[in-house]
Amino acid sequence: MSGTKVAVVTGGNKGIGLAIVRALCKKFDGDVYLTARNDDRGKEAVKLIEGKGLKVKYHQLDIDDVESIKRLKNYMVKNYGGIDVLVNNAGIAFKNADPTPFGEQAKVTLATNYFSTLEGSRILLPIIKAKGRVVNVSSFLSVSSLKKCSPELQAVFRSNTITEEELTDRMNEFIKYAIEGTHQKHGYPDTTYGMSKVGVTVMSRIHARWLREQGKNDILLNACCPGWVRTDMAGSKAPKSPDEGAETPVYLALLPEGATEPHGQFVSDKKVRECDDDKLGGIVSCTGMITDLSGTTEHSWRSLV
C-alpha cells in the first residue's frame, strides 16, 4: 500500500473530527484513518461513516500516550511510507461549573491540547511525505486570549523568531502561575482553554518555519479556526453544524499540489486571519462561545474532539 496516499485525523470519533473524517472520505484520493483514544467509540464512529456508504479505516490513537503515537507512526511508515495528510484535532476542555481548581484545569487542559499535540507533531512531522499537508485545529479563542495577555507576552507570542522551547516555557509558566492563582497578575488571561489554543496557534507557526529550514518547501502546515460549531464542546447554540465547521480544516488538508500558501498561518472561513482579527468565523465577539463552552464537560469527551 506504499503507493496509496493516506490521511489521518486525530480525535475523529465525534464532533468536528468526525465531520472532517466524513468529508475526507468523500474528497481525498486515498485511505482515510479515523483515530480515537477509545477503541469502542472509535469503531462505533467507523460504523456511522460506513453506514453512509463511505470507506474509512481505523487506528487507535491516544495523543496523551507517547507509545500510542509511536505505534501509529510505525504503522504508517510500514504500510504507507509515511503520512500525506495529518489533521491534529484532538483536544479537551472543562466547563466553568466544574469544581476542579483552576490550576489543575490549566495543567490538564494544556497537557493534552498543547503538550500532547506538540509531542505528536514531533513524532509525526518527520514522516509527512513530500507535498503533504498538516492542519492543527485551533480556535478563535486563541485570538481573544492573546489580546488579553500583557503587551510583553503578546510581543513574545507574536514574534516571528519565537522557538518551541520559548513557547513551552511560557505554557509551563502559565500553569505554574495558574496553580498559584497569580496568572492574571503576571499578564496571562483567565482561560485555560484559550491559552492552550494560543500554544497550538503559535506552535503551528514555529513548525511551519522548521519545515522550511529542513528544505521541505512543498509541505504546508497551518492552524485553523473551525468557527463556533454545534458540538459537545461548544453547545447547541452555535450557528455552525459540524460539517460547516469541517470546511476550513478540510480545505487546508486538500490544498492543491503546487500550492505554496497558506503556510504557517491562522485560517478561518478559508481565509488567512491576522492574530488581532476580531471577526473570525463570522463572529465579532467570543463572548457567546465562552459562555456556551462553559456548558460542556471535559470528562464526557476527553481527547475525543
Short mmCIF file of C-alpha atoms in Angstrom, two decimals:
data_model
loop_
_atom_site.label_atom_id
_atom_site.label_comp_id
_atom_site.label_asym_id
_atom_site.label_seq_id
_atom_site.Cartn_x
_atom_site.Cartn_y
_atom_site.Cartn_z
CA MET A 1 0.00 0.00 0.00
CA SER A 2 3.07 2.29 -0.02
CA GLY A 3 1.83 3.91 -3.24
CA THR A 4 -1.51 4.78 -1.67
CA LYS A 5 -1.99 8.18 -0.12
CA VAL A 6 -3.18 8.34 3.47
CA ALA A 7 -4.89 10.93 5.68
CA VAL A 8 -5.02 10.72 9.49
CA VAL A 9 -7.43 12.63 11.73
CA THR A 10 -6.84 12.65 15.48
CA GLY A 11 -9.86 12.71 17.78
CA GLY A 12 -12.03 11.64 14.87
CA ASN A 13 -14.89 9.81 16.54
CA LYS A 14 -17.27 12.73 17.13
CA GLY A 15 -17.96 16.42 16.58
CA ILE A 16 -15.73 18.34 14.19
CA GLY A 17 -13.26 15.45 13.99
CA LEU A 18 -15.93 13.06 12.75
CA ALA A 19 -17.12 15.64 10.24
CA ILE A 20 -13.57 16.11 8.96
CA VAL A 21 -13.17 12.35 8.53
CA ARG A 22 -16.50 12.14 6.71
CA ALA A 23 -15.57 14.97 4.33
CA LEU A 24 -12.14 13.50 3.60
CA CYS A 25 -13.74 10.13 2.86
CA LYS A 26 -15.69 11.90 0.11
CA LYS A 27 -12.91 14.09 -1.28
CA PHE A 28 -9.48 12.62 -0.51
CA ASP A 29 -7.88 10.35 -3.09
CA GLY A 30 -6.56 7.73 -0.71
CA ASP A 31 -7.18 5.96 2.58
CA VAL A 32 -8.64 7.96 5.46
CA TYR A 33 -7.94 6.91 9.05
CA LEU A 34 -10.26 7.83 11.87
CA THR A 35 -8.33 7.67 15.13
CA ALA A 36 -9.69 7.74 18.67
CA ARG A 37 -8.44 7.21 22.19
CA ASN A 38 -11.18 4.70 22.99
CA ASP A 39 -11.45 1.68 20.70
CA ASP A 40 -15.17 1.13 21.23
CA ARG A 41 -16.05 4.74 20.46
CA GLY A 42 -13.71 4.79 17.51
CA LYS A 43 -15.14 1.66 15.97
CA GLU A 44 -18.69 2.88 16.58
CA ALA A 45 -17.83 6.05 14.67
CA VAL A 46 -16.45 3.92 11.83
CA LYS A 47 -19.83 2.18 11.62
CA LEU A 48 -21.58 5.53 11.39
CA ILE A 49 -19.44 6.57 8.44
CA GLU A 50 -19.71 3.21 6.72
CA GLY A 51 -23.46 3.49 7.19
CA LYS A 52 -23.31 6.49 4.84
CA GLY A 53 -21.76 4.31 2.16
CA LEU A 54 -18.25 5.67 2.71
CA LYS A 55 -14.99 3.79 3.15
CA VAL A 56 -12.90 4.56 6.21
CA LYS A 57 -10.13 2.89 8.19
CA TYR A 58 -9.42 2.95 11.93
CA HIS A 59 -6.36 3.08 14.16
CA GLN A 60 -6.28 3.62 17.91
CA LEU A 61 -4.52 6.80 19.00
CA ASP A 62 -4.33 8.48 22.38
CA ILE A 63 -2.28 11.64 21.93
CA ASP A 64 -1.63 11.67 25.69
CA ASP A 65 0.25 8.37 25.30
CA VAL A 66 3.64 8.65 23.56
CA GLU A 67 3.75 4.91 22.88
CA SER A 68 0.36 5.12 21.19
CA ILE A 69 1.68 7.88 18.91
CA LYS A 70 4.77 5.83 18.11
CA ARG A 71 2.63 2.80 17.23
CA LEU A 72 0.67 4.93 14.77
CA LYS A 73 3.91 6.29 13.30
CA ASN A 74 5.38 2.82 12.82
CA TYR A 75 2.16 1.56 11.25
CA MET A 76 2.03 4.45 8.79
CA VAL A 77 5.68 4.11 7.82
CA LYS A 78 5.36 0.35 7.33
CA ASN A 79 2.11 0.44 5.35
CA TYR A 80 2.23 3.80 3.55
CA GLY A 81 5.78 5.09 3.78
CA GLY A 82 4.55 8.00 5.89
CA ILE A 83 1.53 10.28 6.09
CA ASP A 84 0.18 12.57 3.36
CA VAL A 85 -2.39 14.49 5.40
CA LEU A 86 -2.39 14.93 9.17
CA VAL A 87 -5.20 16.76 10.96
CA ASN A 88 -4.42 17.36 14.64
CA ASN A 89 -7.91 17.76 16.00
CA ALA A 90 -7.91 16.01 19.40
CA GLY A 91 -8.42 18.27 22.40
CA ILE A 92 -10.24 18.76 25.71
CA ALA A 93 -11.96 21.45 27.80
CA PHE A 94 -13.53 21.93 31.22
CA LYS A 95 -16.88 23.57 31.83
CA ASN A 96 -16.97 26.65 34.06
CA ALA A 97 -19.15 24.85 36.61
CA ASP A 98 -16.55 22.13 37.08
CA PRO A 99 -15.27 22.31 40.70
CA THR A 100 -11.74 21.34 39.69
CA PRO A 101 -9.36 24.13 40.80
CA PHE A 102 -8.27 26.49 38.03
CA GLY A 103 -4.64 25.47 38.39
CA GLU A 104 -5.49 21.80 37.93
CA GLN A 105 -7.65 22.66 34.92
CA ALA A 106 -4.71 24.53 33.43
CA LYS A 107 -2.41 21.56 33.98
CA VAL A 108 -4.83 19.03 32.47
CA THR A 109 -6.02 21.18 29.56
CA LEU A 110 -2.56 22.21 28.40
CA ALA A 111 -1.26 18.66 28.92
CA THR A 112 -3.49 17.46 26.09
CA ASN A 113 -4.17 20.49 23.92
CA TYR A 114 -0.62 21.82 23.85
CA PHE A 115 1.93 19.35 25.19
CA SER A 116 0.41 16.19 23.68
CA THR A 117 -0.22 17.92 20.35
CA LEU A 118 3.38 19.13 20.45
CA GLU A 119 4.70 15.63 21.18
CA GLY A 120 2.53 14.13 18.46
CA SER A 121 3.86 16.69 16.00
CA ARG A 122 7.45 15.98 16.97
CA ILE A 123 6.91 12.29 16.29
CA LEU A 124 4.76 12.53 13.15
CA LEU A 125 6.07 15.61 11.31
CA PRO A 126 9.26 13.81 10.23
CA ILE A 127 7.18 11.21 8.36
CA ILE A 128 4.96 13.67 6.49
CA LYS A 129 5.53 12.89 2.84
CA ALA A 130 6.55 15.33 0.13
CA LYS A 131 3.59 17.56 -0.85
CA GLY A 132 1.97 16.70 2.47
CA ARG A 133 -0.49 18.82 4.41
CA VAL A 134 -0.71 19.35 8.19
CA VAL A 135 -3.66 21.06 9.86
CA ASN A 136 -3.73 21.98 13.54
CA VAL A 137 -7.25 22.68 14.74
CA SER A 138 -7.09 25.73 17.00
CA SER A 139 -9.80 28.21 17.97
CA PHE A 140 -10.72 31.87 17.65
CA LEU A 141 -10.42 31.86 21.44
CA SER A 142 -6.67 31.80 20.87
CA VAL A 143 -7.03 35.25 19.31
CA SER A 144 -9.16 36.72 22.10
CA SER A 145 -6.90 35.13 24.72
CA LEU A 146 -3.77 36.53 23.07
CA LYS A 147 -5.29 40.01 23.12
CA LYS A 148 -5.89 39.65 26.87
CA CYS A 149 -2.22 38.89 27.52
CA SER A 150 0.07 41.66 28.72
CA PRO A 151 1.85 43.67 25.99
CA GLU A 152 5.09 41.91 26.93
CA LEU A 153 3.59 38.45 26.49
CA GLN A 154 1.85 39.46 23.28
CA ALA A 155 5.20 40.52 21.88
CA VAL A 156 6.66 37.11 22.76
CA PHE A 157 3.81 35.14 21.22
CA ARG A 158 3.68 37.31 18.08
CA SER A 159 7.44 37.13 17.48
CA ASN A 160 8.50 35.60 14.19
CA THR A 161 11.58 34.15 15.87
CA ILE A 162 9.97 32.53 18.92
CA THR A 163 11.27 29.00 19.43
CA GLU A 164 9.50 25.85 20.53
CA GLU A 165 11.47 25.95 23.77
CA GLU A 166 10.45 29.55 24.48
CA LEU A 167 6.80 28.78 23.79
CA THR A 168 6.90 25.72 26.02
CA ASP A 169 8.48 27.79 28.80
CA ARG A 170 5.55 30.22 28.58
CA MET A 171 2.99 27.42 28.68
CA ASN A 172 4.68 25.94 31.75
CA GLU A 173 4.85 29.40 33.29
CA PHE A 174 1.11 29.85 32.79
CA ILE A 175 0.42 26.54 34.53
CA LYS A 176 2.71 27.50 37.43
CA TYR A 177 1.03 30.85 37.93
CA ALA A 178 -2.42 29.31 37.46
CA ILE A 179 -1.72 26.89 40.31
CA GLU A 180 -0.55 29.81 42.43
CA GLY A 181 -3.58 31.88 41.42
CA THR A 182 -1.35 34.68 40.13
CA HIS A 183 -1.66 34.15 36.35
CA GLN A 184 -3.52 37.42 35.72
CA LYS A 185 -1.06 39.36 37.84
CA HIS A 186 1.69 38.02 35.58
CA GLY A 187 -0.11 39.04 32.40
CA TYR A 188 -1.93 35.85 31.41
CA PRO A 189 -5.67 35.63 30.62
CA ASP A 190 -8.15 33.84 32.87
CA THR A 191 -8.81 30.93 30.48
CA THR A 192 -7.10 27.55 30.31
CA TYR A 193 -8.66 26.50 27.00
CA GLY A 194 -7.82 29.81 25.36
CA MET A 195 -4.19 29.64 26.48
CA SER A 196 -3.88 26.07 25.26
CA LYS A 197 -5.02 27.22 21.82
CA VAL A 198 -2.61 30.16 21.86
CA GLY A 199 0.00 27.45 22.23
CA VAL A 200 -1.36 25.48 19.27
CA THR A 201 -1.52 28.53 17.00
CA VAL A 202 1.99 29.74 17.83
CA MET A 203 3.36 26.19 17.67
CA SER A 204 1.98 25.91 14.14
CA ARG A 205 3.95 28.97 13.07
CA ILE A 206 7.11 27.55 14.63
CA HIS A 207 6.71 24.16 12.96
CA ALA A 208 5.95 25.73 9.60
CA ARG A 209 9.23 27.63 9.90
CA TRP A 210 11.02 24.39 10.85
CA LEU A 211 9.73 22.68 7.71
CA ARG A 212 11.21 25.45 5.57
CA GLU A 213 14.50 25.21 7.44
CA GLN A 214 14.55 21.49 6.61
CA GLY A 215 14.03 22.27 2.93
CA LYS A 216 10.56 20.70 2.94
CA ASN A 217 9.08 23.54 0.92
CA ASP A 218 6.25 21.52 -0.58
CA ILE A 219 4.68 20.64 2.79
CA LEU A 220 2.10 23.14 4.01
CA LEU A 221 1.25 23.43 7.70
CA ASN A 222 -1.40 25.74 9.15
CA ALA A 223 -3.57 26.33 12.20
CA CYS A 224 -7.26 26.96 11.72
CA CYS A 225 -10.44 28.07 13.42
CA PRO A 226 -13.45 25.89 12.54
CA GLY A 227 -15.76 28.59 13.93
CA TRP A 228 -18.42 28.23 16.59
CA VAL A 229 -19.76 24.73 15.92
CA ARG A 230 -22.61 22.74 17.45
CA THR A 231 -20.71 20.01 19.30
CA ASP A 232 -20.49 18.63 22.82
CA MET A 233 -17.66 21.12 23.30
CA ALA A 234 -19.36 24.29 22.06
CA GLY A 235 -23.00 23.52 22.84
CA SER A 236 -26.25 23.59 20.90
CA LYS A 237 -26.46 27.38 20.41
CA ALA A 238 -23.57 27.53 17.97
CA PRO A 239 -24.52 28.69 14.45
CA LYS A 240 -22.43 26.17 12.51
CA SER A 241 -23.05 22.48 12.01
CA PRO A 242 -20.09 20.08 12.37
CA ASP A 243 -19.98 19.72 8.59
CA GLU A 244 -19.72 23.50 8.23
CA GLY A 245 -17.03 23.57 10.90
CA ALA A 246 -15.07 20.96 8.95
CA GLU A 247 -14.92 23.08 5.80
CA THR A 248 -11.80 25.09 6.66
CA PRO A 249 -9.77 22.15 8.09
CA VAL A 250 -10.63 20.08 5.01
CA TYR A 251 -9.82 23.00 2.70
CA LEU A 252 -6.34 23.20 4.24
CA ALA A 253 -5.91 19.41 4.19
CA LEU A 254 -6.64 19.35 0.45
CA LEU A 255 -4.68 22.39 -0.73
CA PRO A 256 -3.80 21.54 -4.33
CA GLU A 257 -0.47 20.19 -5.46
CA GLY A 258 1.86 23.03 -6.31
CA ALA A 259 0.30 25.43 -3.80
CA THR A 260 2.83 27.46 -1.82
CA GLU A 261 0.47 29.14 0.61
CA PRO A 262 -1.04 29.49 3.10
CA HIS A 263 1.76 28.20 5.28
CA GLY A 264 2.30 28.89 8.97
CA GLN A 265 -0.92 30.88 9.04
CA PHE A 266 -4.09 31.06 11.12
CA VAL A 267 -7.02 30.41 8.81
CA SER A 268 -10.77 30.88 9.32
CA ASP A 269 -13.52 30.56 6.72
CA LYS A 270 -10.79 29.61 4.24
CA LYS A 271 -9.11 33.00 4.70
CA VAL A 272 -5.83 33.89 6.38
CA ARG A 273 -6.52 35.94 9.51
CA GLU A 274 -4.24 38.20 11.48
CA CYS A 275 -3.71 37.46 15.16
CA ASP A 276 -5.71 40.55 16.12
CA ASP A 277 -8.65 39.89 13.79
CA ASP A 278 -11.85 40.01 15.83
CA LYS A 279 -14.06 38.78 13.02
CA LEU A 280 -13.18 35.11 12.90
CA GLY A 281 -15.66 32.61 11.58
CA GLY A 282 -18.19 35.40 11.17
CA ILE A 283 -18.27 36.02 14.92
CA VAL A 284 -17.42 39.53 16.08
CA SER A 285 -17.29 38.62 19.76
CA CYS A 286 -16.14 35.47 21.51
CA THR A 287 -18.41 36.10 24.49
CA GLY A 288 -21.15 33.78 23.32
CA MET A 289 -18.68 31.00 22.60
CA ILE A 290 -17.09 31.34 26.02
CA THR A 291 -20.47 31.23 27.72
CA ASP A 292 -21.64 28.21 25.77
CA LEU A 293 -18.34 26.39 26.13
CA SER A 294 -18.86 26.58 29.87
CA GLY A 295 -21.77 24.20 29.44
CA THR A 296 -19.57 21.35 28.27
CA THR A 297 -17.99 18.67 30.37
CA GLU A 298 -14.41 17.57 29.93
CA HIS A 299 -14.90 14.16 31.43
CA SER A 300 -17.56 13.07 28.92
CA TRP A 301 -15.48 13.59 25.80
CA ARG A 302 -11.88 13.94 26.87
CA SER A 303 -9.38 13.59 23.98
CA LEU A 304 -12.17 12.89 21.54
CA VAL A 305 -12.56 16.23 19.79
#
